[in-house]
Structure formats: C-alpha cells, structure tokens
CSV table of C-alpha atoms in Angstrom, one decimal:
chain,number,residue,atom,x,y,z
A,1,MET,CA,3.1,-10.8,25.0
A,2,ASN,CA,6.6,-11.3,26.3
A,3,LYS,CA,7.6,-12.5,29.7
A,4,GLU,CA,8.7,-9.1,31.0
A,5,ILE,CA,5.3,-7.5,30.2
A,6,PHE,CA,3.5,-10.5,31.7
A,7,LYS,CA,5.5,-10.2,34.9
A,8,LYS,CA,4.7,-6.4,35.1
A,9,ILE,CA,1.0,-7.1,34.7
A,10,ILE,CA,1.1,-9.7,37.5
A,11,LEU,CA,3.1,-7.4,39.7
A,12,VAL,CA,0.6,-4.5,39.2
A,13,SER,CA,-2.3,-6.8,39.9
A,14,ILE,CA,-0.9,-8.2,43.1
A,15,ALA,CA,0.3,-4.8,44.4
A,16,THR,CA,-3.2,-3.3,43.8
A,17,THR,CA,-4.9,-6.3,45.4
A,18,LEU,CA,-2.8,-6.1,48.5
A,19,MET,CA,-3.0,-2.3,48.9
A,20,GLY,CA,-6.8,-2.7,48.3
A,21,GLN,CA,-6.9,-4.2,51.8
A,22,VAL,CA,-6.2,-0.7,53.2
A,23,TYR,CA,-9.7,0.7,53.0
A,24,ILE,CA,-12.7,2.3,54.7
A,25,ASN,CA,-16.4,1.5,54.5
A,26,PRO,CA,-18.1,4.9,54.2
A,27,PHE,CA,-21.7,3.5,54.2
A,28,ASN,CA,-21.3,0.6,56.7
A,29,SER,CA,-21.8,-1.9,53.9
A,30,ASP,CA,-19.6,-4.1,51.6
A,31,PHE,CA,-18.7,-1.0,49.5
A,32,ARG,CA,-15.2,0.1,50.3
A,33,LEU,CA,-12.8,2.9,49.3
A,34,SER,CA,-9.2,1.8,49.3
A,35,ILE,CA,-5.7,3.2,48.6
A,36,GLY,CA,-5.2,0.4,46.0
A,37,ILE,CA,-6.6,2.4,43.1
A,38,ALA,CA,-4.0,5.2,43.6
A,39,ILE,CA,-1.3,2.5,43.4
A,40,LEU,CA,-2.9,1.0,40.3
A,41,ILE,CA,-2.9,4.4,38.5
A,42,PHE,CA,0.7,5.1,39.5
A,43,LEU,CA,1.9,1.7,38.2
A,44,LEU,CA,0.0,1.9,35.0
A,45,LEU,CA,1.8,5.2,34.2
A,46,LYS,CA,5.1,3.9,35.5
A,47,PHE,CA,5.0,0.9,33.2
A,48,ASN,CA,4.1,2.4,29.8
A,49,ASP,CA,4.5,-0.8,27.9
A,50,ILE,CA,1.6,-2.7,29.6
A,51,SER,CA,-2.0,-2.6,28.3
A,52,ILE,CA,-4.4,-0.6,30.5
A,53,LEU,CA,-7.4,-2.8,29.6
A,54,LEU,CA,-5.6,-6.1,30.1
A,55,THR,CA,-4.0,-5.0,33.3
A,56,THR,CA,-7.2,-3.7,34.9
A,57,MET,CA,-9.0,-6.9,33.9
A,58,CYS,CA,-6.3,-9.0,35.5
A,59,THR,CA,-6.5,-6.8,38.6
A,60,ALA,CA,-10.2,-7.2,38.7
A,61,LEU,CA,-9.8,-11.0,38.6
A,62,SER,CA,-7.0,-10.9,41.2
A,63,VAL,CA,-9.0,-8.7,43.6
A,64,PHE,CA,-12.1,-10.9,43.3
A,65,ILE,CA,-10.2,-14.1,43.9
A,66,PHE,CA,-8.2,-12.7,46.8
A,67,ARG,CA,-11.3,-11.3,48.6
A,68,PHE,CA,-13.4,-14.3,47.8
A,69,SER,CA,-10.7,-16.6,49.2
A,70,ILE,CA,-10.4,-14.7,52.5
A,71,ASP,CA,-14.2,-14.6,53.1
A,72,PHE,CA,-14.5,-18.2,52.0
A,73,ILE,CA,-12.0,-19.3,54.7
A,74,GLN,CA,-13.6,-17.1,57.3
A,75,LEU,CA,-17.3,-17.4,56.5
A,76,ASN,CA,-17.8,-20.7,54.8
A,77,LYS,CA,-19.9,-22.0,57.7
A,78,ILE,CA,-22.3,-19.1,57.8
A,79,ALA,CA,-22.4,-17.9,54.1
A,80,SER,CA,-22.8,-19.8,50.8
A,81,VAL,CA,-20.3,-19.6,48.0
A,82,SER,CA,-22.7,-17.7,45.8
A,83,ASP,CA,-23.3,-15.1,48.5
A,84,ILE,CA,-19.6,-14.6,48.9
A,85,ALA,CA,-19.1,-14.3,45.2
A,86,LEU,CA,-22.0,-11.8,44.8
A,87,LYS,CA,-20.5,-9.8,47.6
A,88,HIS,CA,-17.2,-9.2,45.8
A,89,LEU,CA,-18.2,-9.3,42.2
A,90,PRO,CA,-19.0,-5.5,42.2
A,91,SER,CA,-15.4,-4.9,43.1
A,92,ALA,CA,-14.3,-6.6,39.9
A,93,VAL,CA,-16.9,-4.4,38.0
A,94,PHE,CA,-15.2,-1.3,39.5
A,95,TYR,CA,-11.7,-2.2,38.1
A,96,ILE,CA,-13.1,-3.2,34.7
A,97,VAL,CA,-15.0,0.1,34.3
A,98,PHE,CA,-12.0,2.0,35.6
A,99,GLY,CA,-9.7,0.5,33.1
A,100,MET,CA,-12.1,1.2,30.2
A,101,ALA,CA,-12.4,4.8,31.3
A,102,LEU,CA,-8.7,5.4,31.6
A,103,TYR,CA,-8.2,3.7,28.2
A,104,GLN,CA,-10.9,5.8,26.5
A,105,LEU,CA,-9.5,9.1,28.0
A,106,HIS,CA,-5.9,8.3,26.9
A,107,ILE,CA,-4.7,9.0,30.4
A,108,ARG,CA,-1.0,8.4,29.7
A,109,ASP,CA,-1.1,11.5,27.3
A,110,TYR,CA,-1.8,13.8,30.3
A,111,LYS,CA,0.7,12.7,32.9
A,112,GLU,CA,2.7,15.9,32.3
A,113,GLN,CA,-0.4,18.1,32.7
A,114,PRO,CA,-1.3,18.0,36.4
A,115,ILE,CA,-4.7,19.6,36.3
A,116,PHE,CA,-6.0,17.6,33.4
A,117,PHE,CA,-4.5,14.4,34.8
A,118,ILE,CA,-6.1,14.7,38.2
A,119,PHE,CA,-9.4,15.7,36.7
A,120,LEU,CA,-9.6,12.8,34.2
A,121,VAL,CA,-8.4,10.2,36.8
A,122,ALA,CA,-11.0,11.5,39.3
A,123,ILE,CA,-13.7,11.3,36.7
A,124,SER,CA,-12.7,7.7,35.9
A,125,ASP,CA,-12.7,6.9,39.6
A,126,ILE,CA,-16.1,8.5,40.2
A,127,LEU,CA,-17.6,6.7,37.2
A,128,SER,CA,-16.3,3.4,38.4
A,129,ASN,CA,-17.4,3.9,41.9
A,130,VAL,CA,-20.9,4.9,40.7
A,131,SER,CA,-21.0,1.7,38.7
A,132,GLU,CA,-20.0,-0.4,41.7
A,133,VAL,CA,-22.5,1.3,44.0
A,134,ALA,CA,-25.2,0.8,41.4
A,135,VAL,CA,-24.4,-2.9,41.1
A,136,ARG,CA,-24.5,-3.2,44.9
A,137,GLN,CA,-27.8,-1.2,45.0
A,138,GLU,CA,-26.3,1.1,47.6
A,139,PHE,CA,-28.5,4.0,46.3
A,140,THR,CA,-31.5,2.4,47.9
A,141,LYS,CA,-29.8,1.9,51.3
A,142,ALA,CA,-28.2,5.3,51.9
A,143,SER,CA,-28.5,8.9,51.1
A,144,ILE,CA,-27.6,9.7,47.5
A,145,GLU,CA,-26.1,12.9,48.6
A,146,SER,CA,-23.8,11.3,51.1
A,147,ILE,CA,-22.8,8.5,48.6
A,148,LEU,CA,-21.9,11.0,45.9
A,149,THR,CA,-20.0,13.3,48.3
A,150,SER,CA,-17.9,10.3,49.5
A,151,ILE,CA,-17.3,9.1,45.9
A,152,PHE,CA,-16.3,12.6,44.6
A,153,THR,CA,-14.0,13.2,47.5
A,154,ALA,CA,-12.4,9.8,47.2
A,155,GLY,CA,-12.0,10.2,43.4
A,156,PHE,CA,-10.1,13.5,43.6
A,157,LEU,CA,-8.2,12.5,46.6
A,158,ARG,CA,-6.9,9.2,45.0
A,159,ALA,CA,-6.2,11.0,41.8
A,160,THR,CA,-4.1,13.5,43.6
A,161,ILE,CA,-2.3,10.8,45.6
A,162,ALA,CA,-1.5,9.0,42.3
A,163,PHE,CA,-0.1,12.2,40.8
A,164,LEU,CA,2.0,12.9,43.9
A,165,LEU,CA,3.4,9.4,43.8
A,166,LEU,CA,4.3,9.8,40.1
A,167,SER,CA,5.9,13.2,40.7
A,168,SER,CA,7.9,11.9,43.7
A,169,ILE,CA,9.3,9.1,41.7
A,170,LYS,CA,10.2,11.4,38.8
A,171,ALA,CA,11.9,13.8,41.2
A,172,TYR,CA,13.8,10.9,42.8
A,173,ASN,CA,14.9,9.7,39.3
A,174,MET,CA,16.0,13.2,38.4
A,175,LEU,CA,18.1,13.4,41.6
A,176,ILE,CA,19.8,10.0,40.8
A,177,LEU,CA,20.4,11.2,37.3
A,178,LYS,CA,21.9,14.4,38.6
A,179,GLU,CA,24.2,12.5,41.0
A,180,GLU,CA,25.3,10.3,38.2
A,181,HIS,CA,25.9,13.3,36.0
A,182,GLN,CA,27.9,14.9,38.8
A,183,LYS,CA,30.1,11.8,39.2
A,184,ARG,CA,30.8,11.6,35.4
A,185,TYR,CA,31.5,15.4,35.3
A,186,MET,CA,33.9,15.1,38.2
A,187,SER,CA,35.7,12.1,36.6
A,188,LEU,CA,36.0,14.0,33.3
A,189,LEU,CA,37.2,17.1,35.1
A,190,LEU,CA,39.9,15.2,37.0
A,191,PHE,CA,40.9,13.3,33.9
A,192,THR,CA,41.2,16.5,32.0
A,193,ALA,CA,43.2,18.2,34.8
A,194,ASN,CA,45.6,15.3,35.0
A,195,MET,CA,46.0,15.2,31.2
A,196,LYS,CA,46.8,18.9,31.2
A,197,SER,CA,49.3,18.3,33.9
A,198,GLU,CA,51.0,15.6,31.8
A,199,VAL,CA,51.0,18.1,28.8
A,200,PHE,CA,52.8,20.7,31.0
A,201,PHE,CA,55.4,18.0,31.9
A,202,LEU,CA,55.8,16.9,28.3
A,203,LYS,CA,56.4,20.5,27.3
A,204,LYS,CA,59.1,20.8,29.9
A,205,THR,CA,60.6,17.6,28.6
A,206,MET,CA,60.6,19.1,25.1
A,207,GLN,CA,62.5,22.2,26.4
A,208,ASP,CA,65.0,19.9,28.1
A,209,ILE,CA,65.4,17.9,24.8
A,210,GLU,CA,65.9,21.2,22.9
A,211,GLN,CA,68.6,22.3,25.4
A,212,ALA,CA,70.3,18.9,25.1
A,213,MET,CA,70.3,19.1,21.3
A,214,GLU,CA,71.8,22.5,21.4
A,215,ARG,CA,74.6,21.3,23.7
A,216,CYS,CA,75.3,18.4,21.4
A,217,TYR,CA,75.5,20.6,18.4
A,218,SER,CA,77.7,23.0,20.3
A,219,ILE,CA,80.2,20.2,21.1
A,220,TYR,CA,80.0,19.1,17.5
A,221,SER,CA,80.9,22.6,16.3
A,222,GLU,CA,83.8,22.9,18.7
A,223,LEU,CA,85.3,19.6,17.5
A,224,LYS,CA,84.7,20.5,13.9
A,225,TYR,CA,87.3,23.3,14.2
A,226,LYS,CA,89.8,21.4,16.3
A,227,ASP,CA,90.7,18.7,13.9
A,228,GLU,CA,94.3,19.9,13.7
A,229,VAL,CA,94.8,19.7,17.5
A,230,LEU,CA,93.2,16.2,18.0
A,231,ASN,CA,93.5,13.0,16.2
A,232,ILE,CA,91.6,13.4,13.0
A,233,ASP,CA,90.1,9.9,12.8
A,234,TYR,CA,89.0,10.0,16.4
A,235,THR,CA,87.4,13.4,16.1
A,236,ASN,CA,85.6,12.5,13.0
A,237,ARG,CA,84.1,9.4,14.6
A,238,LEU,CA,83.2,11.5,17.7
A,239,LYS,CA,81.7,14.2,15.6
A,240,ASP,CA,79.6,11.6,13.7
A,241,ARG,CA,78.4,10.1,17.0
A,242,ILE,CA,77.5,13.5,18.5
A,243,LEU,CA,75.7,14.5,15.2
A,244,ASN,CA,73.7,11.2,15.2
A,245,LEU,CA,72.9,11.7,18.9
A,246,SER,CA,71.7,15.2,18.1
A,247,LYS,CA,69.5,13.9,15.2
A,248,ASP,CA,68.0,11.2,17.5
A,249,ILE,CA,67.2,13.8,20.2
A,250,HIS,CA,65.6,15.9,17.5
A,251,GLU,CA,63.4,13.0,16.4
A,252,ILE,CA,62.4,12.4,20.0
A,253,LYS,CA,61.4,16.1,20.3
A,254,LYS,CA,59.3,15.9,17.1
A,255,ASP,CA,57.5,12.7,18.5
A,256,ASN,CA,56.9,14.5,21.8
A,257,LYS,CA,55.5,17.5,19.9
A,258,ARG,CA,53.1,15.3,17.9
A,259,VAL,CA,52.0,13.7,21.2
A,260,VAL,CA,51.4,17.1,22.8
A,261,SER,CA,49.5,18.4,19.8
A,262,GLY,CA,47.3,15.2,19.8
A,263,ILE,CA,46.5,15.5,23.5
A,264,GLU,CA,45.8,19.2,23.2
A,265,ARG,CA,43.3,18.6,20.4
A,266,LEU,CA,41.4,16.2,22.7
A,267,LEU,CA,41.3,18.6,25.6
A,268,PRO,CA,39.0,21.6,25.9
A,269,GLN,CA,40.4,24.7,24.3
A,270,LYS,CA,40.9,27.9,26.2
A,271,GLU,CA,37.7,29.9,26.2
A,272,LYS,CA,36.3,32.8,28.0
A,273,GLU,CA,34.0,30.5,30.0
A,274,ASN,CA,37.0,28.4,31.2
A,275,VAL,CA,36.6,29.8,34.7
A,276,MET,CA,35.3,28.5,38.0
A,277,LYS,CA,34.7,29.9,41.5
A,278,ILE,CA,36.9,28.7,44.3
A,279,SER,CA,33.8,27.5,46.2
A,280,THR,CA,32.8,25.3,43.3
A,281,ILE,CA,36.3,23.8,42.9
A,282,PHE,CA,36.4,23.0,46.6
A,283,LYS,CA,33.0,21.4,46.6
A,284,LEU,CA,33.8,19.2,43.5
A,285,LEU,CA,37.1,18.1,45.1
A,286,SER,CA,35.5,17.5,48.5
A,287,ASP,CA,32.6,15.4,47.1
A,288,ASN,CA,34.9,13.3,44.9
A,289,THR,CA,37.3,12.8,47.9
A,290,VAL,CA,34.5,11.7,50.2
A,291,ARG,CA,33.4,9.1,47.7
A,292,TYR,CA,36.9,7.8,47.3
A,293,ILE,CA,37.5,7.6,51.1
A,294,GLU,CA,34.2,5.6,51.4
A,295,ASP,CA,35.4,3.2,48.7
A,296,ILE,CA,38.8,2.5,50.4
A,297,GLY,CA,37.2,2.2,53.9
A,298,LYS,CA,39.2,4.9,55.8
A,299,GLU,CA,37.7,7.3,58.3
A,300,ILE,CA,38.9,10.6,57.1
A,301,ASP,CA,37.1,13.9,57.5
A,302,ILE,CA,37.3,16.6,54.8
A,303,PHE,CA,37.1,20.2,55.7
A,304,THR,CA,37.2,23.2,53.3
A,305,ASP,CA,37.1,26.9,53.9
A,306,HIS,CA,37.9,29.9,51.8
A,307,ILE,CA,38.2,33.6,52.7
A,308,ASP,CA,37.7,34.8,49.1
A,309,ASN,CA,35.5,33.3,46.4
A,310,TYR,CA,37.5,34.4,43.5
A,311,ILE,CA,36.6,33.3,39.9
A,312,VAL,CA,39.8,31.6,38.7
A,313,LYS,CA,40.9,31.1,35.1
A,314,ASP,CA,42.6,27.9,33.8
A,315,TYR,CA,41.2,25.9,36.7
A,316,TYR,CA,42.3,22.5,35.4
A,317,PRO,CA,46.0,22.9,36.5
A,318,LEU,CA,44.8,24.2,39.9
A,319,ILE,CA,42.5,21.2,40.4
A,320,SER,CA,45.3,18.8,39.3
A,321,ILE,CA,47.6,20.3,42.0
A,322,ILE,CA,45.1,20.2,44.8
A,323,ASN,CA,43.8,16.8,43.9
A,324,ASN,CA,47.3,15.3,43.8
A,325,LEU,CA,48.1,16.7,47.2
A,326,ILE,CA,44.8,15.4,48.6
A,327,SER,CA,45.6,11.9,47.2
A,328,ASN,CA,49.0,12.1,48.9
A,329,SER,CA,47.3,13.1,52.2
A,330,ILE,CA,44.9,10.2,52.0
A,331,ASP,CA,47.8,7.8,51.5
A,332,ALA,CA,49.7,9.4,54.4
A,333,ILE,CA,46.8,8.8,56.8
A,334,GLU,CA,46.8,5.2,58.0
A,335,ASN,CA,43.3,4.7,59.3
A,336,ASN,CA,41.6,7.9,60.5
A,337,GLY,CA,42.3,11.6,60.6
A,338,TYR,CA,41.4,14.7,58.7
A,339,ILE,CA,42.3,16.8,55.7
A,340,ARG,CA,41.7,20.5,55.6
A,341,ILE,CA,41.8,22.5,52.3
A,342,SER,CA,41.8,26.3,52.8
A,343,GLN,CA,42.3,29.5,50.9
A,344,TYR,CA,43.2,33.0,51.8
A,345,THR,CA,45.0,36.0,50.3
A,346,LYS,CA,48.4,37.3,51.4
A,347,ASN,CA,50.0,40.4,49.9
A,348,ASN,CA,49.6,39.8,46.1
A,349,TYR,CA,49.3,36.1,46.4
A,350,ILE,CA,46.3,33.8,46.5
A,351,VAL,CA,47.3,31.0,49.0
A,352,PHE,CA,46.1,27.4,49.1
A,353,LYS,CA,46.9,25.3,52.1
A,354,ILE,CA,46.4,21.5,52.3
A,355,ILE,CA,46.8,20.1,55.8
A,356,ASP,CA,46.6,16.5,56.9
A,357,THR,CA,47.1,14.5,60.0
A,358,GLY,CA,49.2,11.8,58.3
A,359,ILE,CA,52.5,10.1,59.2
A,360,GLY,CA,54.5,13.2,58.1
A,361,ILE,CA,57.7,13.5,56.1
A,362,LYS,CA,61.2,13.0,57.4
A,363,LYS,CA,63.2,16.2,57.8
A,364,GLU,CA,66.0,15.0,55.5
A,365,ASP,CA,63.4,14.0,52.8
A,366,ILE,CA,61.7,17.4,52.6
A,367,LYS,CA,64.6,18.8,50.5
A,368,VAL,CA,64.3,16.1,47.9
A,369,ILE,CA,60.5,15.3,47.7
A,370,PHE,CA,60.1,17.4,44.5
A,371,GLU,CA,63.0,15.5,42.7
A,372,PRO,CA,61.8,13.2,39.9
A,373,GLY,CA,61.7,9.6,41.0
A,374,PHE,CA,61.7,10.3,44.7
A,375,SER,CA,58.9,8.3,46.5
A,376,THR,CA,58.2,6.5,49.7
A,377,LYS,CA,55.0,5.0,48.4
A,378,PHE,CA,54.9,1.2,48.1
A,379,ASP,CA,52.0,-0.7,46.5
A,380,LYS,CA,51.5,-3.9,48.5
A,381,ASN,CA,49.2,-5.4,45.8
A,382,THR,CA,51.7,-5.0,42.9
A,383,GLY,CA,55.0,-4.8,44.8
A,384,HIS,CA,55.9,-1.7,42.9
A,385,MET,CA,57.2,1.6,44.1
A,386,SER,CA,55.4,4.8,43.0
A,387,THR,CA,56.8,6.7,40.0
A,388,GLY,CA,57.7,9.6,42.2
A,389,LEU,CA,56.5,12.2,39.6
A,390,GLY,CA,53.4,13.5,41.4
A,391,LEU,CA,55.1,16.2,43.4
A,392,THR,CA,57.5,16.9,40.5
A,393,HIS,CA,54.4,17.7,38.4
A,394,ILE,CA,53.0,19.9,41.1
A,395,LYS,CA,56.2,21.9,41.5
A,396,HIS,CA,56.6,22.3,37.8
A,397,ILE,CA,53.0,23.6,37.4
A,398,VAL,CA,53.3,26.0,40.4
A,399,ASP,CA,56.8,27.3,39.4
A,400,ASN,CA,56.5,27.5,35.6
A,401,TYR,CA,52.8,27.7,34.8
A,402,PHE,CA,51.5,29.9,37.6
A,403,LYS,CA,54.9,31.5,38.4
A,404,GLY,CA,54.3,30.8,42.1
A,405,LYS,CA,56.0,28.9,44.8
A,406,ILE,CA,55.3,25.9,47.1
A,407,GLU,CA,56.3,25.3,50.7
A,408,VAL,CA,56.2,22.2,52.9
A,409,ILE,CA,55.9,22.0,56.7
A,410,SER,CA,55.9,18.6,58.3
A,411,GLN,CA,56.5,16.7,61.5
A,412,MET,CA,56.7,13.0,61.9
A,413,ARG,CA,53.5,11.5,63.3
A,414,GLN,CA,51.9,15.0,63.4
A,415,GLY,CA,51.0,15.7,59.8
A,416,THR,CA,52.0,17.7,56.8
A,417,SER,CA,51.1,21.1,55.3
A,418,PHE,CA,51.6,22.1,51.7
A,419,ILE,CA,51.3,25.8,51.1
A,420,ILE,CA,50.9,27.1,47.5
A,421,TYR,CA,51.4,30.7,46.7
A,422,ILE,CA,50.1,31.9,43.3
A,423,PRO,CA,50.3,35.5,42.1
A,424,ILE,CA,46.7,36.8,42.0
A,425,ASN,CA,47.3,38.3,38.5
A,426,ASN,CA,48.2,34.8,37.1
A,427,ILE,CA,45.0,33.0,38.2
A,428,VAL,CA,42.1,35.3,39.1
A,429,VAL,CA,39.9,36.7,36.4
A,430,GLU,CA,40.5,40.4,36.2
A,431,GLU,CA,36.8,41.5,36.6
A,432,ALA,CA,36.4,39.2,39.6
A,433,ARG,CA,39.0,41.0,41.7
A,434,GLU,CA,38.0,43.4,44.4
C-alpha cells in the first residue's frame, strides 16, 4: 500500500467518524442513526483505488476509539472501561458488516445505475443496522415493527443522500470541465482568428512584392533599349543591379508563399459548417474579455447587443477585427469605464459598432491611425512601442476581404467609436437572411 492510498483511507475514516456525531437515537438507547454512513459511501465511490473492506475496518476502529474516548473522559467516574467498550463495540460491528456487504455486492459497478445503486446500498445499510441492533439486543427492548421501520427508512434515506452527493460532485466536475473546455476553445478560436489575420496581411505583402517586381522589370526593360542614349557601362551595371533586385524580390515572394501555404494547412479549411451566429460570437468575445479584464485588475463593464442574429460565414476574420478593437479599448481605458459592442443593419450593410469610454484619439491622429507603424501604445515593462500593425490589419481585412469600410469617431477624454460596415452579401449565410 502506497502513501497516497493510506492517506485516503485515513481521511475517509476520520471524515466518517466526525460526521457520525450527527445522529439521532430512534429508540432512546445507545443505538444511533447518523449521517456518517452516507459520507462513507460517497467517499468509497469517490476514491476508487482504496479497498472497501480495509477502509470500513479502519473506519470501524476509528469510530470505536473516538466514541470510547469521549465517553471515557465524560463517564470514567460512573462507568467502567468494559461498560464503555461494550456500549460502542456494536457500532464497530455495523461498519464491518456494512463493508462486507458493499464488497460482496460489488457496489462500485452500479454507481451509474441509480435504482440498483440505491437499492443495494439500502440493503447493505439495513443488514448492518439489523446486525448492530441484534448485538445490542434492542429487539427485546422495543417494538420490532418500529425498529424495522426506522432501519428501513434510514437505509433508503442514507442511500439516496449518498447517491445525490455523488451526482452533485459529478455535475460540478462536468461544469468545471465544460468551463475549461470553453476557455481552451476560446483561446484556439482567437489564435486561429489572429493567424488568419496574419495570413491576409501576408497575402497583401505578396501582392506588393509582385507589383515591386513588375516595376523593377519594367525599368530593366526600358534601360535595355536605351543603351545607345546612356553610357553603356553604367546602364549595364544598373540593369544588372535591377535584375538582381528583381530576382531577390521574387525569392522573397516565394518564401512568403511557402509560409502562407504552411499556415493555411494548419488552419481549419473552409467548410459548410464554418458559420456562427452573431449572438454566439458576442458571447464568446464577451466571456473572454471579462476574464482578461479580471486578470489585469481593471474595472470595465462589457455590454453587447444585436438587432439581428444572423448566421455569418468566415467568422474568424470578423472575430479578429472585433477582438483587436476590444483590446485597443481596454488599453485606452485607464482604470474604469465600459465597452459596448453592438450590431444592426443599415441599408445593405451589417454594421458593428465598438464604443469605449477611454482617453480618446487626437483629431490630427485619426487620419493616420490606420497607417502601418503608427502607434501611441508604450509598454512600460519592456520599454518598447507597439508595432502599430493592429489597426492596419483591421482596415485591410475590412476593405479587401469583406469589401466594407470602417469609420472612427473620437473625442479626447470622452471615448472612441469604431463603426464597421460590411455588405450583407459578403458575410451573412444566404439561407439565414430574412
């Protein structure tokens, strides 16, 4: 027997012994019915790796020693040691018989079958109580009918309590498991959304590289046919340099293409099921934001509302957009405030509005906030400025992927609103439109 199992057996014995002090005396004698037996059953099923027989024997010994010690301290002047021992020995008999009954009935095999479980535990309880009553000779002191009625009632009641305890713990564990699964799912969802955002930006970079390569080749072609006008040696050197530059750019494009292909293989492929309701998107983002706000210690309230509950397709880029704007809003709010995420339909656009009560954006900065590299964020821990690519990503996705537009309204010390317009046809599943 290893230490962990030994500790569990001792824990079960002590817990049962202590809870055994919550009892009633139905026959006005030393016989008692306690809640301890329900705790014993629950713990025997909770700890599957401990022996039922060994644990109930240890519990019997623990109950006997504990009750004997209490009475010995209180009654040592009016009762002998043997009398006190005989008074509590039947209690030990109860636990030994109870353990043997549970072991013979293989009670752990029936914990997923409520009716059989309650019946078998009740039978074990009744048999043990009858054994204890017989040892105490209670049948000669009280009505057999009243004794058996109390024993049967207690047996089924304690079996039911034990089952309810076990079911409650299982339900609680399932809830914890569900919450952990939800956290992992949200982390994966945001990771995928952010990765897809990076892929969109890489594709844009590839397009820029392609255009730069075409311009280099165009200059090379022009110089190629103007050798007679310009210095031949100079133009040859220039042509070679431009041609080499064009080749280097082409290599960068190929490397980028490999990176994009590799990332896209890791990301979920487009499927018919790649859809999600707006209400679900808002709930996922809201729950994740609340956890993050609690972690950083700010007092920020999150509100969400939507007029339509459309089913949207390709929800990853949408989640990436909204989550980035929420992160910016959290950074813009110094200590306390609120963020409101709302949705409505205007003309042929589905509109998402993210409002915060942060410090706001300067009027002269609004024109350049979407430019690559622009940032006012400063990390006090690292001393580094932000990359300034978050809003650039957002605008690129809205403009080029969704073919929509984004507007900004801000007042210093009042807050900021980002309003995103996306054509309904480009985001809403066709059969979900009204």
